[in-house]
Structures are given as structure tokens and as C-alpha cells.
Coordinates of C-alpha atoms and ligand atoms in Angstrom, one line a residue:
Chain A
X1 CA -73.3 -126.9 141.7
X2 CA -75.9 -129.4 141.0
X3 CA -78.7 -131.4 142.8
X4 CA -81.4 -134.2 142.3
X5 CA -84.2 -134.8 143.9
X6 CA -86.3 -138.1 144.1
X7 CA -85.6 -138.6 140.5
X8 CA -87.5 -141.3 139.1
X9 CA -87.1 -142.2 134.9
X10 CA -89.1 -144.9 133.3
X11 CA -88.4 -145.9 129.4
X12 CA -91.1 -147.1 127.6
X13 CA -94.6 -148.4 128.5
X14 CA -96.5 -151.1 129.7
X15 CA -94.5 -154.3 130.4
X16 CA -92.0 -153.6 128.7
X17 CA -91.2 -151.2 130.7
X18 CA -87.9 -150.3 132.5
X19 CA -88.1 -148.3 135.7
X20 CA -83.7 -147.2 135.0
X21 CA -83.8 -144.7 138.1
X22 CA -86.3 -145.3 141.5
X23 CA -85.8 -142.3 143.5
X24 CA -82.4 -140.9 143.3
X25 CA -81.3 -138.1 145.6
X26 CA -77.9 -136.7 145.3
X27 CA -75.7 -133.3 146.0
X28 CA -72.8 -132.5 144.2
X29 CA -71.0 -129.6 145.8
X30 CA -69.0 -126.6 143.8
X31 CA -65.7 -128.0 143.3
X32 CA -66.1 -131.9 144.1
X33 CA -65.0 -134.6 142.6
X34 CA -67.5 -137.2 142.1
X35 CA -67.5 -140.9 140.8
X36 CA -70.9 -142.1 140.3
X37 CA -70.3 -146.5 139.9
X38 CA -71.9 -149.9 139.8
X39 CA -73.2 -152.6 137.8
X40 CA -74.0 -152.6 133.9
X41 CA -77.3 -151.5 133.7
X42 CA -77.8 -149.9 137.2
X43 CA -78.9 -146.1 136.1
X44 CA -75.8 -144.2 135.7
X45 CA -75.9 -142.8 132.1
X46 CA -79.9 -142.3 132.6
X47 CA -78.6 -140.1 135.8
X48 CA -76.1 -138.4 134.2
X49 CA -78.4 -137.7 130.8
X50 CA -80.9 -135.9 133.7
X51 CA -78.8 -134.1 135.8
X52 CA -77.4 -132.5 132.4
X53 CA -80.7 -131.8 131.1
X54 CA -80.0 -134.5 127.8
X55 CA -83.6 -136.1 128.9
X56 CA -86.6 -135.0 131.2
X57 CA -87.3 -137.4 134.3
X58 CA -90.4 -139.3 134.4
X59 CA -90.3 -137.3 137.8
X60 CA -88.9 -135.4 140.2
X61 CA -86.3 -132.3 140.1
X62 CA -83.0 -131.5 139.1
X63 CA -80.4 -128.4 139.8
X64 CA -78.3 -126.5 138.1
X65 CA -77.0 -124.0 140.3
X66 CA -80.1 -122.7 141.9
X67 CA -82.5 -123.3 138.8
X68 CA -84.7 -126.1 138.5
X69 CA -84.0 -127.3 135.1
X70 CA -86.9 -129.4 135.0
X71 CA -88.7 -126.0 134.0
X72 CA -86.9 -124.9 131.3
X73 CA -87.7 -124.3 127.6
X74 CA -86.3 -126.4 125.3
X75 CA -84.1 -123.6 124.1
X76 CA -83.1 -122.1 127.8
X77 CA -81.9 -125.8 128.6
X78 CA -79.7 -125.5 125.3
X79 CA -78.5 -122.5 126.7
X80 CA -77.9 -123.8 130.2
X81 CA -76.0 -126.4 128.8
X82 CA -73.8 -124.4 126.2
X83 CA -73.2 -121.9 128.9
X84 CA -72.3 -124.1 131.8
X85 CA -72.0 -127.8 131.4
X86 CA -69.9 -129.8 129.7
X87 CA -70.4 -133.8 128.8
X88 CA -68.6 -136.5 127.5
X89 CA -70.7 -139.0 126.1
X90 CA -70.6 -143.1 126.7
X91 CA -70.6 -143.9 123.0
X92 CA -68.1 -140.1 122.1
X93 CA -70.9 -138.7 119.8
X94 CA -68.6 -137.1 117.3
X95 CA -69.5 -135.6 114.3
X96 CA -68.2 -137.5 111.5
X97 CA -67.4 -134.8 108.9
X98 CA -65.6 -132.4 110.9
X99 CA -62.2 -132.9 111.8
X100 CA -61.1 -133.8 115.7
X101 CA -60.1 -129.8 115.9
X102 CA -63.7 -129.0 114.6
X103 CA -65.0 -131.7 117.0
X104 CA -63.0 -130.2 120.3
X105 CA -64.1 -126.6 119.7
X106 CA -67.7 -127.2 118.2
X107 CA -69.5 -126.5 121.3
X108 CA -67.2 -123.2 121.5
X109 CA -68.2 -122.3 117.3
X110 CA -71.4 -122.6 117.7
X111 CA -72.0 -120.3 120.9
X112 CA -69.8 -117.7 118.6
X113 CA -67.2 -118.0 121.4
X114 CA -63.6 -117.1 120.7
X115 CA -61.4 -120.5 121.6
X116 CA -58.7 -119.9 124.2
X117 CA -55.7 -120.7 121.9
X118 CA -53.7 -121.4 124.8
X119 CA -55.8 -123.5 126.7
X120 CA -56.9 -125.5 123.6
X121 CA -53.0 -126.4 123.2
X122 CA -53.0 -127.5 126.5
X123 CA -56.2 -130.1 126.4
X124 CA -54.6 -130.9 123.1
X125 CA -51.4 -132.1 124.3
X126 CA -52.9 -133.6 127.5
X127 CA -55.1 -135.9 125.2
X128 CA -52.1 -136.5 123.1
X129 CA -53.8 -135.4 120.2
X130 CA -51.7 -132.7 118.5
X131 CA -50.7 -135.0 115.1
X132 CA -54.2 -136.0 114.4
X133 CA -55.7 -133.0 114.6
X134 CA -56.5 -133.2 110.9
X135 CA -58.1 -136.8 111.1
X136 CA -62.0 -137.2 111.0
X137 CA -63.3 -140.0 113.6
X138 CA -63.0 -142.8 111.3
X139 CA -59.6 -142.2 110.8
X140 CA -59.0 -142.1 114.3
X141 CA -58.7 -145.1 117.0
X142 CA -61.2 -146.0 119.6
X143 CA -59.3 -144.5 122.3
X144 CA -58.4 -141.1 120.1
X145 CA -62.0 -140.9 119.4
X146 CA -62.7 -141.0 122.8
X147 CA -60.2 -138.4 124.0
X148 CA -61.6 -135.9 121.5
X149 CA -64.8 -136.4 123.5
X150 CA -63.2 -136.1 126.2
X151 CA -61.3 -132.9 125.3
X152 CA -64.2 -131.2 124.1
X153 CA -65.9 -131.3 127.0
X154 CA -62.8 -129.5 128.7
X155 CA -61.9 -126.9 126.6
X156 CA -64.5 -124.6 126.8
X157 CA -63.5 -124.5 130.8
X158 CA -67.4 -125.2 131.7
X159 CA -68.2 -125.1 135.3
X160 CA -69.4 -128.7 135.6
X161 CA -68.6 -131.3 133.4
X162 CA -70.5 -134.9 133.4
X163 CA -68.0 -137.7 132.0
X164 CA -69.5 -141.2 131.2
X165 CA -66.8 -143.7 131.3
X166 CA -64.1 -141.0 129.9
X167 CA -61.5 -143.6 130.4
X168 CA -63.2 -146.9 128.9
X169 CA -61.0 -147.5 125.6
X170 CA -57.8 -145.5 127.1
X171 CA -54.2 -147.9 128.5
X172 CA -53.4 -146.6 131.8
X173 CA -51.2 -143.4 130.3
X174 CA -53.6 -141.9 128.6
X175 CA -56.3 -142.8 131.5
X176 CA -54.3 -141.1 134.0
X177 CA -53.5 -138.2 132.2
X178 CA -57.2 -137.3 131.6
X179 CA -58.0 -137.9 135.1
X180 CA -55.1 -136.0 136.6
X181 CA -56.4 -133.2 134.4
X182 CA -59.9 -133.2 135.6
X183 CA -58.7 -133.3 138.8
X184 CA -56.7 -130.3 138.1
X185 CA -60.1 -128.4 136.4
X186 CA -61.3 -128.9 140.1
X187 CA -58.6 -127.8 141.9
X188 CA -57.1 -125.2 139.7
X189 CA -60.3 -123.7 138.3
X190 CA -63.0 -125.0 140.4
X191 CA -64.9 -126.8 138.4
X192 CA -67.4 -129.7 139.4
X193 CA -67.2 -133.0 137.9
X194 CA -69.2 -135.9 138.0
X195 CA -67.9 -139.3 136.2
X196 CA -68.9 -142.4 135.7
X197 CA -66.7 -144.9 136.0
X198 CA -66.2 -148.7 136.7
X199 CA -62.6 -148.4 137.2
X200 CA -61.3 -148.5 140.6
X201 CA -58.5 -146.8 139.6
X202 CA -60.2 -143.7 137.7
X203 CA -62.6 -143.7 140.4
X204 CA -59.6 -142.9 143.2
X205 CA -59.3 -139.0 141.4
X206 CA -62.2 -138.7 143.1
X207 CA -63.3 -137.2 146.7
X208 CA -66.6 -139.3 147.0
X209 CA -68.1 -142.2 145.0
X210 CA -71.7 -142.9 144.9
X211 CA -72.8 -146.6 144.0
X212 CA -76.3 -147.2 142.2
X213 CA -77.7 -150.5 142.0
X214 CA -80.8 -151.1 140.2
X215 CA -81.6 -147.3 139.7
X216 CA -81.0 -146.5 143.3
X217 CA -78.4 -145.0 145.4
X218 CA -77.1 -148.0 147.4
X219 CA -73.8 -146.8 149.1
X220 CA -71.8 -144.0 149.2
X221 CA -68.0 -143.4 150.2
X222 CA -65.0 -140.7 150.7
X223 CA -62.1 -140.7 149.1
X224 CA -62.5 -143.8 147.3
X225 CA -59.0 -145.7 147.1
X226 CA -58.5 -148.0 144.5
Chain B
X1 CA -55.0 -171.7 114.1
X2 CA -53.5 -167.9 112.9
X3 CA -50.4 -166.5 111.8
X4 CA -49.3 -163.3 110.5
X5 CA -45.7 -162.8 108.4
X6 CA -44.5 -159.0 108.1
X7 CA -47.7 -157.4 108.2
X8 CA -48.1 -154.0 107.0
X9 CA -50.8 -151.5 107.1
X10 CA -50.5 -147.6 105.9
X11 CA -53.7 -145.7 105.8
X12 CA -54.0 -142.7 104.0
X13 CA -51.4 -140.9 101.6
X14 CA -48.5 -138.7 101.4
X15 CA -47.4 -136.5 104.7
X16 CA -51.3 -137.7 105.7
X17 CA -50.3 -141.3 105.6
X18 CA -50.2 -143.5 109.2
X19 CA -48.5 -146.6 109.0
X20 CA -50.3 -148.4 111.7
X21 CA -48.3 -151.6 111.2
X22 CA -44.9 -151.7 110.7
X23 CA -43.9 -155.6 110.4
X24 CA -45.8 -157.8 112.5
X25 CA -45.0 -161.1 112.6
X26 CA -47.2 -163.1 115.2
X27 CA -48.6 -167.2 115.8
X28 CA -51.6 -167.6 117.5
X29 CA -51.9 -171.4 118.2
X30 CA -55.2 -173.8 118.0
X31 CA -57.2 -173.8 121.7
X32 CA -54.6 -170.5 122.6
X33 CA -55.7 -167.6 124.3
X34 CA -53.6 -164.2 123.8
X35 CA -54.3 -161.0 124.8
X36 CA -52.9 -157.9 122.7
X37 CA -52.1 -154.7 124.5
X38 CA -50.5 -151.5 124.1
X39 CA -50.8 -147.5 124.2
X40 CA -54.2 -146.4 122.3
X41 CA -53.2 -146.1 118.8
X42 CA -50.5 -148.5 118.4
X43 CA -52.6 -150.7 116.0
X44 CA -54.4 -153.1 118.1
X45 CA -57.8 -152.7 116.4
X46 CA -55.5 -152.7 112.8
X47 CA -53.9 -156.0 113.5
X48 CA -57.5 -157.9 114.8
X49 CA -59.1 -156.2 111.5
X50 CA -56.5 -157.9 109.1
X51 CA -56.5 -161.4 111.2
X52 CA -59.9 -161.4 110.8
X53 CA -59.9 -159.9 107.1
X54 CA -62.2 -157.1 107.8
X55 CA -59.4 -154.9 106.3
X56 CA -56.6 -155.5 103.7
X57 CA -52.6 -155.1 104.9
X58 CA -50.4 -152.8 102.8
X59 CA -47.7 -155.7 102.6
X60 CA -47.2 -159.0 103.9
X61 CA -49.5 -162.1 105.0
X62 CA -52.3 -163.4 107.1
X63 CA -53.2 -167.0 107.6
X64 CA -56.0 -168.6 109.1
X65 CA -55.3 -172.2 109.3
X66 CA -53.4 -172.8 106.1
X67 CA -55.3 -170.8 104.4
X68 CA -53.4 -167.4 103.3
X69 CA -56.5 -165.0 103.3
X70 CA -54.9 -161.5 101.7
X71 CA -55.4 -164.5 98.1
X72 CA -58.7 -165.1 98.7
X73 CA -61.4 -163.0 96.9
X74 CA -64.1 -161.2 98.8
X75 CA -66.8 -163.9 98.2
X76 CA -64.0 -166.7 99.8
X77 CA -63.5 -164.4 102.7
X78 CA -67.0 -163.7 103.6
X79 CA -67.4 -167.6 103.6
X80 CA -64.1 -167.8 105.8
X81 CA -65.1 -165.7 108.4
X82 CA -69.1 -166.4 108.4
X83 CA -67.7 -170.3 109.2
X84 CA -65.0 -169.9 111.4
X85 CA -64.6 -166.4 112.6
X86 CA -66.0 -164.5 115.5
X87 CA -65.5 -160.9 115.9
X88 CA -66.7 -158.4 118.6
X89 CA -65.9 -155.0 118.1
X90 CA -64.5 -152.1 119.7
X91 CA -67.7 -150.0 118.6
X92 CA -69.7 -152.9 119.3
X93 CA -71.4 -152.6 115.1
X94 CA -74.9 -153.8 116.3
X95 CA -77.8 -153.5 114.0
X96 CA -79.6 -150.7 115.4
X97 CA -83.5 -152.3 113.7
X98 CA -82.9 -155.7 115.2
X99 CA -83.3 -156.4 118.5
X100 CA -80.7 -157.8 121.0
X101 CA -81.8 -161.6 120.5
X102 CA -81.6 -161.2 116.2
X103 CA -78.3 -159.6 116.6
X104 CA -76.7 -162.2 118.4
X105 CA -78.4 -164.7 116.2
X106 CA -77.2 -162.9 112.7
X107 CA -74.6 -164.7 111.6
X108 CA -76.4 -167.8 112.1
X109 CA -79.4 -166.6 110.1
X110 CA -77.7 -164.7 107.5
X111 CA -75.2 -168.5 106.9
X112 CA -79.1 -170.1 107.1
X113 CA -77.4 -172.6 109.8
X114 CA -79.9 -173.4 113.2
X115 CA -79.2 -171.8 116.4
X116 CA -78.3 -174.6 119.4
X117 CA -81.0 -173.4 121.7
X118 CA -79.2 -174.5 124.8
X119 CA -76.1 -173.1 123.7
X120 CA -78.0 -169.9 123.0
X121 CA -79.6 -169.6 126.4
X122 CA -75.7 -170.4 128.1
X123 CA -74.7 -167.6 126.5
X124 CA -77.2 -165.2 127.4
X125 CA -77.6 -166.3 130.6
X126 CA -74.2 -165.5 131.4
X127 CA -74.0 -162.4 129.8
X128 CA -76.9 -161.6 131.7
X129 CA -79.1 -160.5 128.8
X130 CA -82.5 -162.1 129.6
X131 CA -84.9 -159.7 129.9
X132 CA -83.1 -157.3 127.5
X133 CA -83.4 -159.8 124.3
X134 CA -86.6 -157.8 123.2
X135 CA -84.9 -154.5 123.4
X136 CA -83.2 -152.3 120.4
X137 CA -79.8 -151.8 120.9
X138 CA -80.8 -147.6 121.4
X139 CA -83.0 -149.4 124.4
X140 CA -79.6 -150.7 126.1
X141 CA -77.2 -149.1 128.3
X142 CA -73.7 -149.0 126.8
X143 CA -72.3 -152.5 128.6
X144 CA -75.8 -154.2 127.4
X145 CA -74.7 -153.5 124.3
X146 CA -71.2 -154.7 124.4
X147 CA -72.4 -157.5 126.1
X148 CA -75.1 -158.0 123.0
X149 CA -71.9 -157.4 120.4
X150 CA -69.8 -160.6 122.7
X151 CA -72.9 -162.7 122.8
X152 CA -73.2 -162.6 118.5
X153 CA -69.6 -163.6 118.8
X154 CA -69.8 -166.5 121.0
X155 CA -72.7 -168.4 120.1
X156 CA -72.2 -169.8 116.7
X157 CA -69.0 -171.3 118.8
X158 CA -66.5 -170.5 115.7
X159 CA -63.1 -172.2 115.8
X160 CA -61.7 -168.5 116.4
X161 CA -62.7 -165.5 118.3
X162 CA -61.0 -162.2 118.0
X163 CA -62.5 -159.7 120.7
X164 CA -61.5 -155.9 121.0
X165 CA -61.6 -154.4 124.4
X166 CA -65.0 -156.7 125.2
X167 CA -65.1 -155.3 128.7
X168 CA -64.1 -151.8 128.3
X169 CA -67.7 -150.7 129.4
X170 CA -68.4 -153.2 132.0
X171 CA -68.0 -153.4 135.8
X172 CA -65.9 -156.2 137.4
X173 CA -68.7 -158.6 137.4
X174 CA -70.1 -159.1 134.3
X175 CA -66.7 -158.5 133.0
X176 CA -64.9 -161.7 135.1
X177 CA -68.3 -163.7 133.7
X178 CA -67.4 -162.9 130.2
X179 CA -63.9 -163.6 130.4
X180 CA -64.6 -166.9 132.6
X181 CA -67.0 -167.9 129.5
X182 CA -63.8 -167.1 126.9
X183 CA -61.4 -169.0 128.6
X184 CA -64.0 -171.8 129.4
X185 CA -64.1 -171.7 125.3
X186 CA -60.8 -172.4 125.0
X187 CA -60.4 -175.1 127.7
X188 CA -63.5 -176.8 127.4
X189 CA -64.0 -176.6 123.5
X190 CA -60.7 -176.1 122.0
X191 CA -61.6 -172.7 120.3
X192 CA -58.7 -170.1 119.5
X193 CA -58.8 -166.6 121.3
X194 CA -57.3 -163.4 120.1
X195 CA -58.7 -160.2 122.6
X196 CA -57.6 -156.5 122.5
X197 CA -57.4 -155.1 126.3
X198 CA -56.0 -152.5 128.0
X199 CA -57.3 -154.1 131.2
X200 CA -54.4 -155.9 133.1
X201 CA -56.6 -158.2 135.0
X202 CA -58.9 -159.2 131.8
X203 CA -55.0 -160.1 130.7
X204 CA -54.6 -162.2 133.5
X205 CA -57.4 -164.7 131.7
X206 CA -54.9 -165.6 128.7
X207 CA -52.4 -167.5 128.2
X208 CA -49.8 -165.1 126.9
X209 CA -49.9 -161.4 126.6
X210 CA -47.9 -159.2 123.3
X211 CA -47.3 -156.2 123.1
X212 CA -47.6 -153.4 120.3
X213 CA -46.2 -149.7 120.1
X214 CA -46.3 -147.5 117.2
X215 CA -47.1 -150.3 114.9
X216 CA -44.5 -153.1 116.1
X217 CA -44.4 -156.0 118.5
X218 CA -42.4 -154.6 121.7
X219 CA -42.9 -157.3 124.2
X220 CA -44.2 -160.7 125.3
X221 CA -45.3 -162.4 128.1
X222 CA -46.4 -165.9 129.2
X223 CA -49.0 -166.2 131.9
X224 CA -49.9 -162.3 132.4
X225 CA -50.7 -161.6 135.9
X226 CA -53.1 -158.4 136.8
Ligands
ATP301 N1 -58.7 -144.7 108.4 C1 -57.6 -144.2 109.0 N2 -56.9 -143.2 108.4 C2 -55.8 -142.7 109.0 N3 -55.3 -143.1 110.2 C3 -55.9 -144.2 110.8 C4 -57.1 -144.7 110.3 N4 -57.5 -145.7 111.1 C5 -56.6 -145.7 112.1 N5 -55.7 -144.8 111.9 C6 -54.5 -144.5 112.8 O1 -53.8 -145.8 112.9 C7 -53.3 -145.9 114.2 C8 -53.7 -147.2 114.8 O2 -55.1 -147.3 115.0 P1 -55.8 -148.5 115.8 O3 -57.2 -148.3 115.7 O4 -55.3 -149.8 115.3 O5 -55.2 -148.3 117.2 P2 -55.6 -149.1 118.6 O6 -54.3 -149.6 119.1 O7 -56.7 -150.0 118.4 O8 -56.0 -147.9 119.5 P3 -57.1 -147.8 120.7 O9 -56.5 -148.5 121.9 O10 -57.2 -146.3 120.9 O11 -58.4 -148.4 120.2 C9 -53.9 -144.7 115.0 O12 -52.9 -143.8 115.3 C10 -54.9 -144.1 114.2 O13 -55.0 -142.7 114.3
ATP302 N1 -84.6 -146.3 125.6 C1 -84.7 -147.2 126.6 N2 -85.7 -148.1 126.6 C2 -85.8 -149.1 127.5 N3 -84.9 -149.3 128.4 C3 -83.8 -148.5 128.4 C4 -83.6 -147.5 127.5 N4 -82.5 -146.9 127.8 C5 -81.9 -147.5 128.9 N5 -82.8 -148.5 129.2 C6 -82.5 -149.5 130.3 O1 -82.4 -148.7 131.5 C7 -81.4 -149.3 132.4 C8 -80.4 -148.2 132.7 O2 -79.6 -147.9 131.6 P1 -78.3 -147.0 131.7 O3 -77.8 -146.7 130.3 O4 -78.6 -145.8 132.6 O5 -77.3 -147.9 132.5 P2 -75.8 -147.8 132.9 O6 -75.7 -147.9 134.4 O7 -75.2 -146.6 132.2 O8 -75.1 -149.1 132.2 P3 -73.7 -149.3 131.6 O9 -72.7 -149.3 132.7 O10 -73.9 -150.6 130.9 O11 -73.4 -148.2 130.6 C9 -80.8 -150.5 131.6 O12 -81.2 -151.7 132.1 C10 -81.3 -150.3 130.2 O13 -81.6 -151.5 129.5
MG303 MG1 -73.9 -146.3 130.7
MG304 MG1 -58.7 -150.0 119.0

């Protein structure tokens, strides 16, 4: 579903410079589970921002299915992205003046896609959502905020979705509902996911997590337990 | 060192109304470390906002010290919390033109009071923000910046610290180093600790653990264990 190879991103210049990923190669099969993990600073939103085509590497290649999306236009990665991928950002991203319904289906408006009514209930009621439906993000919690990022991402049914720390703000009920319900896109529907995640316990929904340290890949395991 | 009596807090009006506090009652005593916890929206972030007087309750009272703070005018209250108050928030609320070292020095600047160099380099040492203090907070992964958010909290060493979810973005390790550094603050300088989690073993750090759901106190417990 998606590849890297020796991707390499530097931010800013000089010596100030920060070298976030030194040569990452990864896989990430149709319908796998992945959990990308490790320390604070270690690479993993930089690698997730690539492999989703949210920032060009300083070098080497990433896949999408078979294309290279280091070649795209500016506008075919947009419609890459809206076709194919969704993402649920670190910090949510939510538009402010649109209500959490606007929020969910944006990505879904703006492609002048009809919204599965039926599947839209059900991310809904997963995410425990349904009486705030009405509520713009600042009249919304940190962990309903999130969620809405979270369902978003899921309800236009995209074939791989990138998650960065989906489950940060949640308690443990709300966590393991989200989880249990990617796991389902994966098994159910086929989907790929890849998350990040620091939680040992989110991780565990997972068939394989990859560690990074310092922008590399520096261990790798199967069915992570928690 | 804190005290609330029946506190209230509706947001919102009519059928659009959310009464995120519905008659909390809670002591917080001096050189005490609590942890709050409950289901995402149940009011965590609404009872640390009125403690700390970021917000206004609906009905009922909030002490810090013996001071009642819902009687004090906005001028008193910016003076209350500028000289005894530390908050980090859930969102973090950095200033995104200042870089990591003037954010956690703010409060010190804008109250025009010195910063304790040694105490300042403690505190970034250990949350391991060295050779990030040049950076913008849009140069920082998303636990850099939470980390920047606890640091601005922790080193003007105010006499109480109310923290919500300050690990929720950070692996194991820098999160045990920040919760070793709050509960050396309490042991080893008598300060007071109030800190949102959903995270049973950052819990495991306080002294007692209350719980909330749907706006009311459900549950208590001395010595939390993860
Ligand atoms: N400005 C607002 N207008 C309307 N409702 C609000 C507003 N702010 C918060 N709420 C609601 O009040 C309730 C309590 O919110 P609060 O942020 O205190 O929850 P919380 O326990 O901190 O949740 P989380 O763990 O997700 O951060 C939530 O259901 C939320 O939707
Ligand atoms: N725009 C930028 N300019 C300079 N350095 C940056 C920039 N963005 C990120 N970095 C640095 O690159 C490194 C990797 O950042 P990244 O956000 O990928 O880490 P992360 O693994 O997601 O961390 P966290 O778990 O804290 O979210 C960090 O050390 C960070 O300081
Ligand atoms: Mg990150
Ligand atoms: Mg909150």
C-alpha cells in the first residue's frame, strides 16, 4: 500500500540545522496494521508528513500504491491524497468555523462526494460524538476535538489512513474504541493504517511496530503486546 | 493551598447549554499532589480553568489560599496567578513568534522578576530541551512543545501548579522525567500540584487520585497505583 525508500528530511539550514529522518526504509503491506513508536523527537510525524505526501523529503522516494509520489504536481498529490489517504493530525487541525459535522465530512464536501449516511452514523457513534455534533472546536474538549480528527479521517473509508497519536488526549474507553475500529477498517474493509503511537497499549491493535530513534529505524517487532 | 465549594459551570444557552460542572466541591492541600481523571469530557480541563481563574464558574466558589478568587477583579487575578500560579495546558498555548527559551521565560519577563539561571537550566535539562531553546514552537515536534508549555510552568517555581494531560504526547521516558521533576516539586519544595491525566501510571506519581463524570466528583482514591 505504501513504501519508503532511504528517506532522508533535513529542516532548516546551516547549523541550525536538524537532520529529523537519516535514511528511513520501510514497507507497509495492503491491509497491515502498523504502529510506528519511540522517543519525543525521534522522526515520526516528519515520517508520517512524507509518506502522506504533507511535505517533500530532502531525499529519497516514497509510494503510494505503485506511484512515486515524490513526482507529482502539487495538485495530483492533492488528488492522491483526497482520493486515497486519510490523516489524522498530531495537533487535530480543525477548522474553527465549521461545526464538528462540517469538520468530519469536509474532506468528503470538498471532493463533491456524497457522504455515506450510514457509515457516517457509525464513525459518529464510535467516537461518541452524536450530541455535539453542532459544537464548533472551541466548544468542544481536548479529547472530542481529537476524535473529530480522528473520525474524519475514517469516514470517507480511504484506503490508508496515517494516525499521529489518535489516542493522546482520549481515557482508555474512548482509546479503545477508536482503535478497535481501525482495527476493524483493516480487517473488515482492508484498509492500511499506519499510527503513531507511544502507548503500549494502542500500539498492541497493531500486527507490527517499527521503532525510530534519532530519525532512523532502530528495531522492529510482530505483534507487539502491550 | 486550593478549595472549591459547589462549583458550577454551564456554557452556552438554552437546549445548546452544557453544564460541564454540576457541584464540585474539592480541597487540594499545601505540598499535595492530586491527579484528576475521568472520561474525555467530564470537565477536567473546566475545573483546572476555574481553580486557576482562566474561566468564571456559573455558581459557587474557588479559593486559592484564603483568597476567594470568583471576588477579585480581573487586574487582582492576573496578579494572583502571574505570582502564584502555574498552568500548562492541554493545547500547550505557546507563543508561536517566541522561541522555546522566551516562552518558558514569559511569565517571568512579562512580571519583570529575574530568571534563576540554575533553576532555569534544571528545568531544561530535564525536559530535555537544550538544543531546541533557539527553535519556534512550529520548529518542534508535538512532545517538544508540550514539554516547552511544562517548562514555562515550572520554572518561576509558583506555590501551585495545575497541569492538563502534561504527557499526553510523550513516550515513557521523558514522561517519567517530568513527572519525577513534579513530584520532586512537591517533596523537595513544598509546592502544590493539581494534574489532569488519563494516564494511570502518570497517576501513580500523586498522592491521591478524584474522579469526575458528567460534571461531578464520582470517586477517590489515596495512593493511585498504575
Ligand atoms: N465553550 C463551550 N461551549 C459548549 N460546550 C463546551 C465548551 N467548552 C467545553 N464544553 C463541553 O463541556 C464538557 C466538558 O469539557 P472539558 O474540556 O472540561 O472536558 P475534559 O474532561 O477536559 O475532556 P478531555 O479529557 O477530552 O480533555 C464537554 O462535553 C464539552 O463539550
Ligand atoms: N520546522 C522544523 N525546523 C527545525 N526542526 C524541526 C522542524 N520540525 C521538526 N523539527 C525537529 O525534527 C525532529 C523530529 O520532529 P518530529 O515532529 O518528526 O518528531 P516526533 O517523533 O513526531 O516527536 P513527538 O513524539 O514529540 O511528536 C525534532 O527534533 C524537531 O525538533
Ligand atoms: Mg510528533
Ligand atoms: Mg480536557
Amino acid at each position: 500500500a505504501a513504501r519508503t525508500e532511504g528517506l532522508r528530511k533535513v529542516y532548516g539550514e546551516g547549523d541550525a540545522s536538524v537532520e529529523a529522518l537519516r535514511g528511513v526504509t520501510l514497507e507497509f503491506a495492503v491491509a497491515g496494521f502498523t504502529a510506528i513508536m519511540g522517543p519525543s523527537g525521534s522522526g515520526k510525524s516528519t515520517l508520517l508528513h512524507c509518506l502522506a505526501g504533507l511535505d517533500s523529503p530532502t531525499e529519497g522516494h516514497v509510494y503510494i500504491g505503485d506511484v512515486d509520489i515524490t513526482t507529482l504536481s502539487e495538485r495530483q498529490l492533492t488528488q492522491l491524497r483526497r482520493d486515497k489517504i486519510g490523516f489524522v493530525f498530531q495537533a487535530y487541525n480543525l477548522i474553527p468555523t465549521l461545526t464538528a459535522s462540517e469538520n468530519i465530512t469536509l474532506p468528503l464536501d470538498i471532493a463533491g462526494r456524497d457522504v455515506d449516511r450510514a457509515w457516517f452514523d457509525e464513525v459518529v457513534d464510535t467516537t461518541g460524538l452524536r450530541d455535539r455534533l453542532g459544537h464548533k472546536p472551541t466548544e468542544l474538549s481536548g479529547g472530542q476535538q481529537q476524535r473529530v480528527a480522528g473520525a474524519r479521517a475514517l469516514v470517507s473509508r480511504p484506503e490508508i489512513v496515517f494516525a499521529d497519536e489518535p489516542t493522546g488526549n482520549l481515557d482508555s474507553r474512548s482509546s479503545d474504541e477508536l482503535l478497535t475500529f481501525l482495527r476493524a477498517a483493516v480487517t473488515d474493509h482492508g484498509q492500511t493504517i499506519v499510527m503513531v503511537t507511544h502507548d503500549a497499549r494502542a500500539a498492541s491493535y497493531a500486527d507490527r511496530a517499527v521503532f525510530l530513534g534519532d530519525g532512523q529505524v532502530v528495531d522492529e517487532m510482530q505483534a507487539p503486546t502491550a
